[in-house]
Amino acid sequence: MPSYTAPVKDMQFLLHDVLKISETDIPGYADLDRSFTGAVLDEAAKVAQDILTPLNAVGDTEGCKLENGVVRTPKGFKEAFRTLSEGGWMSLDAAPDYGGQGLPYLMHTAVNETFVSANMAFNMYQGLTHGAYSAILVHGTDAQKTKWLPKLVTCEWTGTMNLTEPHCGTDLGLLRTKAEPQADGSYRITGQKIFISAGDHDMAENIVHLVLAKAPGGGEGTKGISLFIVPKVMVNDDGSLGARNAVSVGKVEEKMGIHGNATCVMNYDGATGWLLGDLHKGMKAMFTMMNEARLGVALQGYAVAEPAYQNAVAYAKDRLQGRAVTGAENPKGPADPLIVHPDIRRNLMEQKSFVEGARALTYWGATLIDRAHHGDAAADGLIGLLTPVLKGFQTDKGLEMTVQAQQVFGGHGYIEETGMSQFVRDARIAQIYEGANGVQALDLVGRKLATDGGKHVMAFFEMVKAECKAHDSDERMAGFVEPLKAASKQMQAAAMFFMQNGMKNPNAALAGSYDFMHLMGHVCLGLMWTRMAKAAHAALDSGAEDRAFYETKIATGRFYMARQLPACAAHLARIESGAEPVMALAAEAF
Amino acid sequence: MPSYTAPVKDMQFLLHDVLKISETDIPGYADLDRSFTGAVLDEAAKVAQDILTPLNAVGDTEGCKLENGVVRTPKGFKEAFRTLSEGGWMSLDAAPDYGGQGLPYLMHTAVNETFVSANMAFNMYQGLTHGAYSAILVHGTDAQKTKWLPKLVTCEWTGTMNLTEPHCGTDLGLLRTKAEPQADGSYRITGQKIFISAGDHDMAENIVHLVLAKAPGGGEGTKGISLFIVPKVMVNDDGSLGARNAVSVGKVEEKMGIHGNATCVMNYDGATGWLLGDLHKGMKAMFTMMNEARLGVALQGYAVAEPAYQNAVAYAKDRLQGRAVTGAENPKGPADPLIVHPDIRRNLMEQKSFVEGARALTYWGATLIDRAHHGDAAADGLIGLLTPVLKGFQTDKGLEMTVQAQQVFGGHGYIEETGMSQFVRDARIAQIYEGANGVQALDLVGRKLATDGGKHVMAFFEMVKAECKAHDSDERMAGFVEPLKAASKQMQAAAMFFMQNGMKNPNAALAGSYDFMHLMGHVCLGLMWTRMAKAAHAALDSGAEDRAFYETKIATGRFYMARQLPACAAHLARIESGAEPVMALAAEAF
């Protein structure tokens, strides 16, 4: 069974050496000193390692079962869920007014990473609850907040997002679920929703479904959509639970992975619901959940690759096979460990440099979210631009890297017993849900690049330029600055190509959207590695004790710059080939 | 459930327009005219579509079960296996002396593709039998051939390869299975083998295991290894079956995919075996099977991507979601089909151009095998060089493309019901077995490039150069010649880098081996698309009726050249960064 050790030292390096969080002006960050975050992360690590990791294979093997209309979660999930709830692990960044601990989103992110790495399927129950909490916090009335939030904060009740229907996923304008207004101000909700993660389970007293539906008078397409709060069990005015609502589970899906999370078909048969936010403005309210969910999924991309990497490393050090081409390194043994072989190194370095780079990007993104929560419009615009990149790039690479980790095990990786297959099968969903990655690319190129007149992407370019300029005279940083400059220029050339050609023919931009998302992902990770290298050099210069740790950071970053940024040129070439090769065929020719 | 239609027209295009097989001087090819191959392929298509396709999901869902020491295959497998055996589908290219039909290996390859596309796990039973047949044909005594081959040819008996042991896969020098010589000339085989595909099942009367073991006096490492024929059931002199041999199934593995094929732990407890080929020269004999198996796996790489692509296309045409950015294409419907969206097109074009390019490369490779079988040393050297590229590149891309096909389905692709997950899970094994792809890269760069003084790779470069030169003045071919020239130059630069740096530091070459395998894969597919485009133009020039078919070929090739060959520059840049970034860390730093 795979093991997992939370990389607290790497996390602390990011929080304090790179992001220097307690020195920033972000409200609440001043308290986040090294010893405080270290204590929180050490405790989170114990929970992740001791409670959640052992349940990961259990969840995969047992899955969730629908029995007499109720979903049974895998053995041990219920107890673990209660333990985490009681330990306060699910309310870290929730508002103190509703029972939360009021920590920044950044701390939620870092803690959450350890839980996702340990058990992605398990953590989704909490993740979706967090999304429902946020939507009600932002869009709910005071009465709604008082009624729903305290129990969501503790995860005594959990939450869901109900968007997809059998005939529509991305294109929500087509949805058919109806909301009929009742005399008492409530709505009768009728329709079928599919792919509802954590749609039902036996770990909480109640489930708060947030459901998109069409109420009368809203017009065609997405304009007619509203968002409703539809509880599994009705809640009386005194907060006690009442009768079951008319919502039921039609089916639990058999999936490729995340078996520990119940993916449900939900049937709403005249269920009672209450409007959340404005009538006919449901898409806006849903996007509060969706944007947060996308960042959560971006985190999954690298967080599931982390334990896969750790286990690949352990296997590569342990498994004796062949000899180093430069001479035996384990001459007394029957063979050398796999890790002596250059191609195994290449494989592991790709994993390591991706996971650490993506972690940096995700934590930086979390600081932007915290800034945005406090009204920083520039940060809000920047994270809006970056969200599709984090989601699409990090989850694509996440799958690739779990595949590579599995590959280190050879045939043993293909056997379910080693657990390497589960990482791959679990990682796969992150490319699909919360907006398939092609939709992320469309959002990025079709919408985000031009948001506010292109202001945010220009700010990003300026930021990269400033970073390069800051180290121009530092010879030690040449291996970072030069590749980052080149990659950033390639990204600018691609954006320019879109501007020059996209007006005449929108397909010319959209045919290159997926490549642009990856090109920008590499630039982002290049920027992160440049910042990490700078921080590592600074630590070394100031006489840090653990020199090997910082030297390893620099070497890992050099690998990323030398070996991964060359992909940018290929992405640009593909983008510049335009729409013609992509759109040449008639549909019948496929 | 996914459907599959054998692409007979594409196959015929390759055989007759591109390879012009009946006009070549390869013995046996003169009979392979368009109507003959068309008739064979049409019949194979029926078998694949009507018998094997419906059993693909059955095999995945039911899997193979060990019951009272016997492996039970999924429902319907046994009957289908008998039908194919009786229909002669398993003996197409076997020697007439032993009951085969004596067709070229190329025909076996083309027919085999349809069976693999329809049901990869099922076809492995036959594929391994073919390998055992080949090993005995080449290395067996006349008596052995008479005894074993006729039943293997018909698949009344099946075969296996037994290499891997718990502690060694790639590094066979470590193996421990013992062979003790007996007075009657036989050997007593004792040891445990793992990951034995088709190790046991209920579809044949007997199973002929070819087992690597160490006989006394052979020295250390791989030098001491010999190959043995070890039947499941002893065979009397009159050909009738005798007692059970001392070989048993210890376990059937739970795997990520290919559930329909029984992957067994095999225990040899003093089993009776007979030496095949020369004593202590077992590796050489095993490589007869292994090289053939690698080409079979290379075929799996694209053959499993073919039905995944077909089903992705069907879904993209059927599923209505969103509107074309250039204006509604299905204005009367609620939305446009997915296929109008540029990024869906990009995705599908990548699949289509890969599958068709890889098919061309595989069929061309099969013609080289047929030439080599008739003593053509140049062809033998060339296919030796190409084998790791076909195996590594085509199976890596095969996984990528099944993932992309699954992605077209959005959330529906992640649900097992649609069958898209099975393609991904099945495709994954092809990167691992018969030499993990990292080992293929090592074989290519560490061995094959330098074979016979580099003669074969030089011949390959000359071939590409000649192809470019032949179309230099043809303006219509510019979109092919220029990218192919550039990619070929990049490949030569990479080979040059290895020569200049690999002598001083072998790691400098091996750190780039994986990239080189992919770089060469792209050059190979670029060469194939150039040849296909030339053939399509020739067909159009000669007034071929189905113009759309040939125009589609040219457009698909243009896509490959414009959108996929740019990867070569990135691979070269990675290679030229050398060993340092890859090898910089101490093992403890991972």
Coordinates of C-alpha atoms in Angstrom, one line a residue, chain A residues 164-172 174 194-195 251 253-259 263 309 313 315 317 319-323 325-326 334-336 339-343 345-346 348-350 352 396 399 402-417 421 424-429 431-432 436-439 441 505-508 510-515 548 551-553 555-556 558-559 562-564 566-571 573-590, chain B residues 164-172 174 194-195 251 253-259 263 309 313 315 317 319-323 325-326 334-336 339-343 345-346 348-350 352 396 399 402-417 421 424-429 431-432 436-439 441 505-508 510-515 548 551-553 555-556 558-559 562-564 566-571 573-590:
Chain A
T164 CA -25.2 18.9 -15.0
E165 CA -28.2 17.2 -16.5
P166 CA -28.2 14.2 -18.8
H167 CA -28.3 16.4 -22.0
C168 CA -26.2 19.3 -20.8
G169 CA -22.9 19.8 -18.9
T170 CA -21.0 22.8 -20.2
D171 CA -23.9 24.3 -22.0
L172 CA -26.1 25.1 -19.0
L174 CA -30.1 23.9 -22.1
I194 CA -26.3 13.9 -12.8
F195 CA -22.7 13.5 -11.8
K251 CA -28.1 5.7 -9.0
E253 CA -22.2 5.7 -10.9
E254 CA -19.4 3.2 -11.5
K255 CA -16.4 5.3 -12.3
M256 CA -12.8 4.9 -13.4
G257 CA -11.6 6.3 -10.1
I258 CA -12.5 8.4 -6.9
H259 CA -14.5 5.3 -5.9
T263 CA -21.2 10.3 -7.7
Y309 CA 6.0 10.7 -6.8
V313 CA 11.1 7.5 -5.4
Y315 CA 10.6 2.1 -5.3
K317 CA 15.7 3.6 -4.4
R319 CA 14.3 -1.9 -6.5
L320 CA 17.6 -3.4 -7.7
Q321 CA 17.7 -3.7 -11.4
G322 CA 20.6 -3.3 -13.8
R323 CA 23.8 -1.4 -13.4
V325 CA 26.2 2.8 -17.1
T326 CA 29.1 4.8 -15.4
P334 CA 23.2 -8.1 -7.1
A335 CA 22.3 -4.9 -9.0
D336 CA 22.1 -1.1 -8.6
I339 CA 17.5 5.5 -9.3
V340 CA 21.0 5.3 -10.8
H341 CA 19.5 5.1 -14.4
P342 CA 19.4 8.5 -16.2
D343 CA 16.0 7.9 -17.7
R345 CA 16.1 10.3 -13.0
R346 CA 14.5 12.2 -15.9
L348 CA 11.5 11.5 -11.3
M349 CA 12.9 15.0 -11.9
E350 CA 9.9 15.8 -14.1
K352 CA 9.5 16.6 -8.6
D396 CA -3.2 17.7 -17.3
L399 CA -2.3 12.9 -14.9
T402 CA 0.9 9.9 -12.0
V403 CA 1.4 7.9 -15.2
Q404 CA 5.1 8.5 -14.9
A405 CA 5.2 7.5 -11.3
Q406 CA 3.3 4.3 -12.1
Q407 CA 5.8 3.7 -14.9
V408 CA 8.7 3.5 -12.5
F409 CA 7.1 0.4 -11.0
G410 CA 7.1 -1.4 -14.3
G411 CA 4.6 -4.3 -14.3
H412 CA 4.1 -3.9 -10.6
G413 CA 2.6 -0.5 -11.3
Y414 CA -0.2 -2.0 -13.4
I415 CA -1.3 -4.3 -10.6
E416 CA -3.9 -2.7 -8.3
E417 CA -2.2 -4.0 -5.2
S421 CA -3.1 2.7 -10.6
V424 CA -3.7 7.6 -12.1
R425 CA -7.4 6.7 -12.1
D426 CA -8.2 9.4 -9.5
A427 CA -6.1 12.0 -11.1
R428 CA -8.0 11.5 -14.4
I429 CA -11.2 13.1 -13.1
Q431 CA -9.1 17.1 -16.1
I432 CA -12.8 16.6 -16.6
A436 CA -13.4 20.1 -18.8
N437 CA -9.9 21.4 -19.6
G438 CA -10.9 22.3 -23.2
V439 CA -13.5 24.6 -21.6
A441 CA -8.7 26.8 -22.5
N505 CA -11.5 34.5 -37.6
P506 CA -12.2 33.5 -34.0
N507 CA -11.3 30.0 -34.8
A508 CA -7.7 31.1 -35.3
L510 CA -9.6 29.0 -30.4
A511 CA -7.7 26.4 -32.4
G512 CA -4.6 27.4 -30.3
S513 CA -6.4 27.8 -27.0
Y514 CA -5.3 24.5 -25.5
D515 CA -1.7 25.1 -26.5
A548 CA 21.4 20.6 0.8
E551 CA 20.7 23.5 -3.2
T552 CA 18.2 20.8 -4.2
K553 CA 15.6 23.5 -4.8
A555 CA 18.9 22.2 -9.0
T556 CA 15.2 21.1 -9.4
R558 CA 17.3 24.4 -13.2
F559 CA 15.9 21.1 -14.4
A562 CA 16.2 23.5 -19.1
R563 CA 14.0 20.6 -19.7
Q564 CA 10.4 21.8 -19.5
P566 CA 11.5 24.3 -24.3
A567 CA 7.9 23.0 -24.7
C568 CA 6.8 26.7 -25.1
A569 CA 8.4 27.1 -28.5
A570 CA 6.5 24.0 -29.7
H571 CA 3.2 25.4 -28.3
A573 CA 4.6 27.0 -33.4
R574 CA 1.3 25.0 -33.1
I575 CA -0.6 28.2 -32.3
E576 CA 0.9 30.1 -35.2
S577 CA -0.2 27.4 -37.6
G578 CA -3.6 28.8 -37.0
A579 CA -7.1 27.4 -37.6
E580 CA -6.6 26.0 -41.1
P581 CA -5.0 22.6 -40.3
V582 CA -7.4 22.2 -37.4
M583 CA -10.6 23.1 -39.2
A584 CA -9.8 21.8 -42.7
L585 CA -12.0 18.7 -42.7
A586 CA -15.8 18.6 -43.1
A587 CA -17.5 16.9 -40.1
E588 CA -18.3 13.9 -42.3
A589 CA -14.6 13.4 -43.0
F590 CA -13.9 12.3 -39.5
Chain B
T164 CA 9.8 -12.1 -15.1
E165 CA 10.3 -13.2 -11.5
P166 CA 9.3 -11.2 -8.4
H167 CA 12.7 -9.6 -8.0
C168 CA 13.6 -9.2 -11.6
G169 CA 11.9 -7.9 -14.8
T170 CA 14.2 -6.0 -17.1
D171 CA 17.4 -7.4 -15.4
L172 CA 17.0 -11.0 -16.3
L174 CA 19.1 -11.9 -11.7
I194 CA 5.1 -13.6 -12.4
F195 CA 3.0 -11.4 -14.8
K251 CA -2.7 -16.2 -8.4
E253 CA -3.6 -10.5 -10.6
E254 CA -6.1 -7.7 -10.2
K255 CA -5.0 -5.2 -12.8
M256 CA -5.8 -1.7 -14.0
G257 CA -7.0 -3.0 -17.4
I258 CA -6.9 -5.9 -19.8
H259 CA -9.1 -7.8 -17.3
T263 CA -2.1 -12.4 -15.8
Y309 CA -11.2 7.7 -31.7
V313 CA -16.1 11.2 -33.2
Y315 CA -20.1 11.4 -29.6
K317 CA -21.2 14.6 -33.9
R319 CA -23.8 15.6 -28.5
L320 CA -25.3 19.1 -28.8
Q321 CA -23.5 21.6 -26.6
G322 CA -22.8 25.2 -27.2
R323 CA -22.6 27.2 -30.5
V325 CA -18.1 30.8 -32.4
T326 CA -18.5 31.6 -36.1
P334 CA -31.0 23.6 -29.2
A335 CA -27.3 23.7 -29.7
D336 CA -24.5 22.7 -32.2
I339 CA -17.5 18.8 -33.4
V340 CA -18.0 22.5 -34.4
H341 CA -15.7 23.6 -31.6
P342 CA -12.1 24.2 -32.6
D343 CA -10.6 22.6 -29.6
R345 CA -11.4 19.5 -33.7
R346 CA -7.8 19.8 -32.5
L348 CA -9.9 14.7 -32.8
M349 CA -7.3 15.7 -35.5
E350 CA -4.5 14.7 -33.1
K352 CA -6.8 10.8 -36.3
D396 CA 2.9 6.5 -25.3
L399 CA -2.4 6.2 -24.1
T402 CA -7.3 7.3 -25.6
V403 CA -7.2 9.9 -22.8
Q404 CA -8.1 12.5 -25.4
A405 CA -10.9 10.4 -26.8
Q406 CA -12.3 9.9 -23.2
Q407 CA -12.0 13.7 -22.7
V408 CA -14.4 14.4 -25.6
F409 CA -17.1 12.6 -23.5
G410 CA -16.7 15.0 -20.6
G411 CA -18.0 13.4 -17.4
H412 CA -19.6 10.7 -19.4
G413 CA -16.2 9.4 -20.3
Y414 CA -15.3 8.9 -16.7
I415 CA -18.3 6.6 -16.1
E416 CA -17.4 3.0 -16.9
E417 CA -20.7 2.4 -18.7
S421 CA -12.3 4.3 -19.5
V424 CA -7.5 4.1 -21.4
R425 CA -6.9 1.4 -18.8
D426 CA -6.2 -1.2 -21.5
A427 CA -3.9 1.1 -23.5
R428 CA -1.8 1.8 -20.3
I429 CA -0.3 -1.7 -20.2
Q431 CA 3.7 1.2 -22.3
I432 CA 4.9 -1.2 -19.7
A436 CA 8.9 -0.7 -20.3
N437 CA 9.2 2.3 -22.6
G438 CA 12.3 3.7 -20.8
V439 CA 14.0 0.4 -21.6
A441 CA 14.6 4.3 -25.2
N505 CA 29.8 10.7 -20.4
P506 CA 27.3 7.9 -21.3
N507 CA 24.7 9.7 -19.1
A508 CA 24.7 12.6 -21.5
L510 CA 21.0 8.3 -21.8
A511 CA 19.5 11.3 -20.2
G512 CA 18.1 12.2 -23.6
S513 CA 17.1 8.8 -24.7
Y514 CA 13.4 9.1 -24.0
D515 CA 13.3 12.4 -25.9
A548 CA -12.9 13.4 -50.6
E551 CA -8.2 15.0 -49.9
T552 CA -8.9 14.1 -46.3
K553 CA -5.7 12.1 -46.2
A555 CA -5.4 17.5 -44.9
T556 CA -4.9 15.0 -42.0
R558 CA -0.9 18.6 -43.2
F559 CA -2.3 18.7 -39.6
A562 CA 2.0 21.6 -38.8
R563 CA 0.9 20.7 -35.4
Q564 CA 2.9 17.7 -34.2
P566 CA 7.1 21.2 -33.8
A567 CA 7.6 18.9 -30.8
C568 CA 10.9 17.8 -32.4
A569 CA 12.6 21.1 -31.6
A570 CA 11.6 20.8 -28.0
H571 CA 12.9 17.3 -27.8
A573 CA 16.5 21.3 -26.8
R574 CA 15.9 18.9 -24.0
I575 CA 18.4 16.4 -25.3
E576 CA 21.0 19.2 -25.8
S577 CA 20.6 20.3 -22.2
G578 CA 22.6 17.1 -21.5
A579 CA 23.0 15.0 -18.4
E580 CA 23.7 17.7 -15.8
P581 CA 20.1 18.9 -15.0
V582 CA 18.9 15.3 -15.0
M583 CA 21.7 13.9 -12.8
A584 CA 22.4 16.9 -10.5
L585 CA 20.8 15.5 -7.4
A586 CA 22.1 13.0 -4.9
A587 CA 19.7 10.1 -4.5
E588 CA 18.9 11.3 -1.0
A589 CA 17.7 14.6 -2.4
F590 CA 14.6 13.0 -4.0

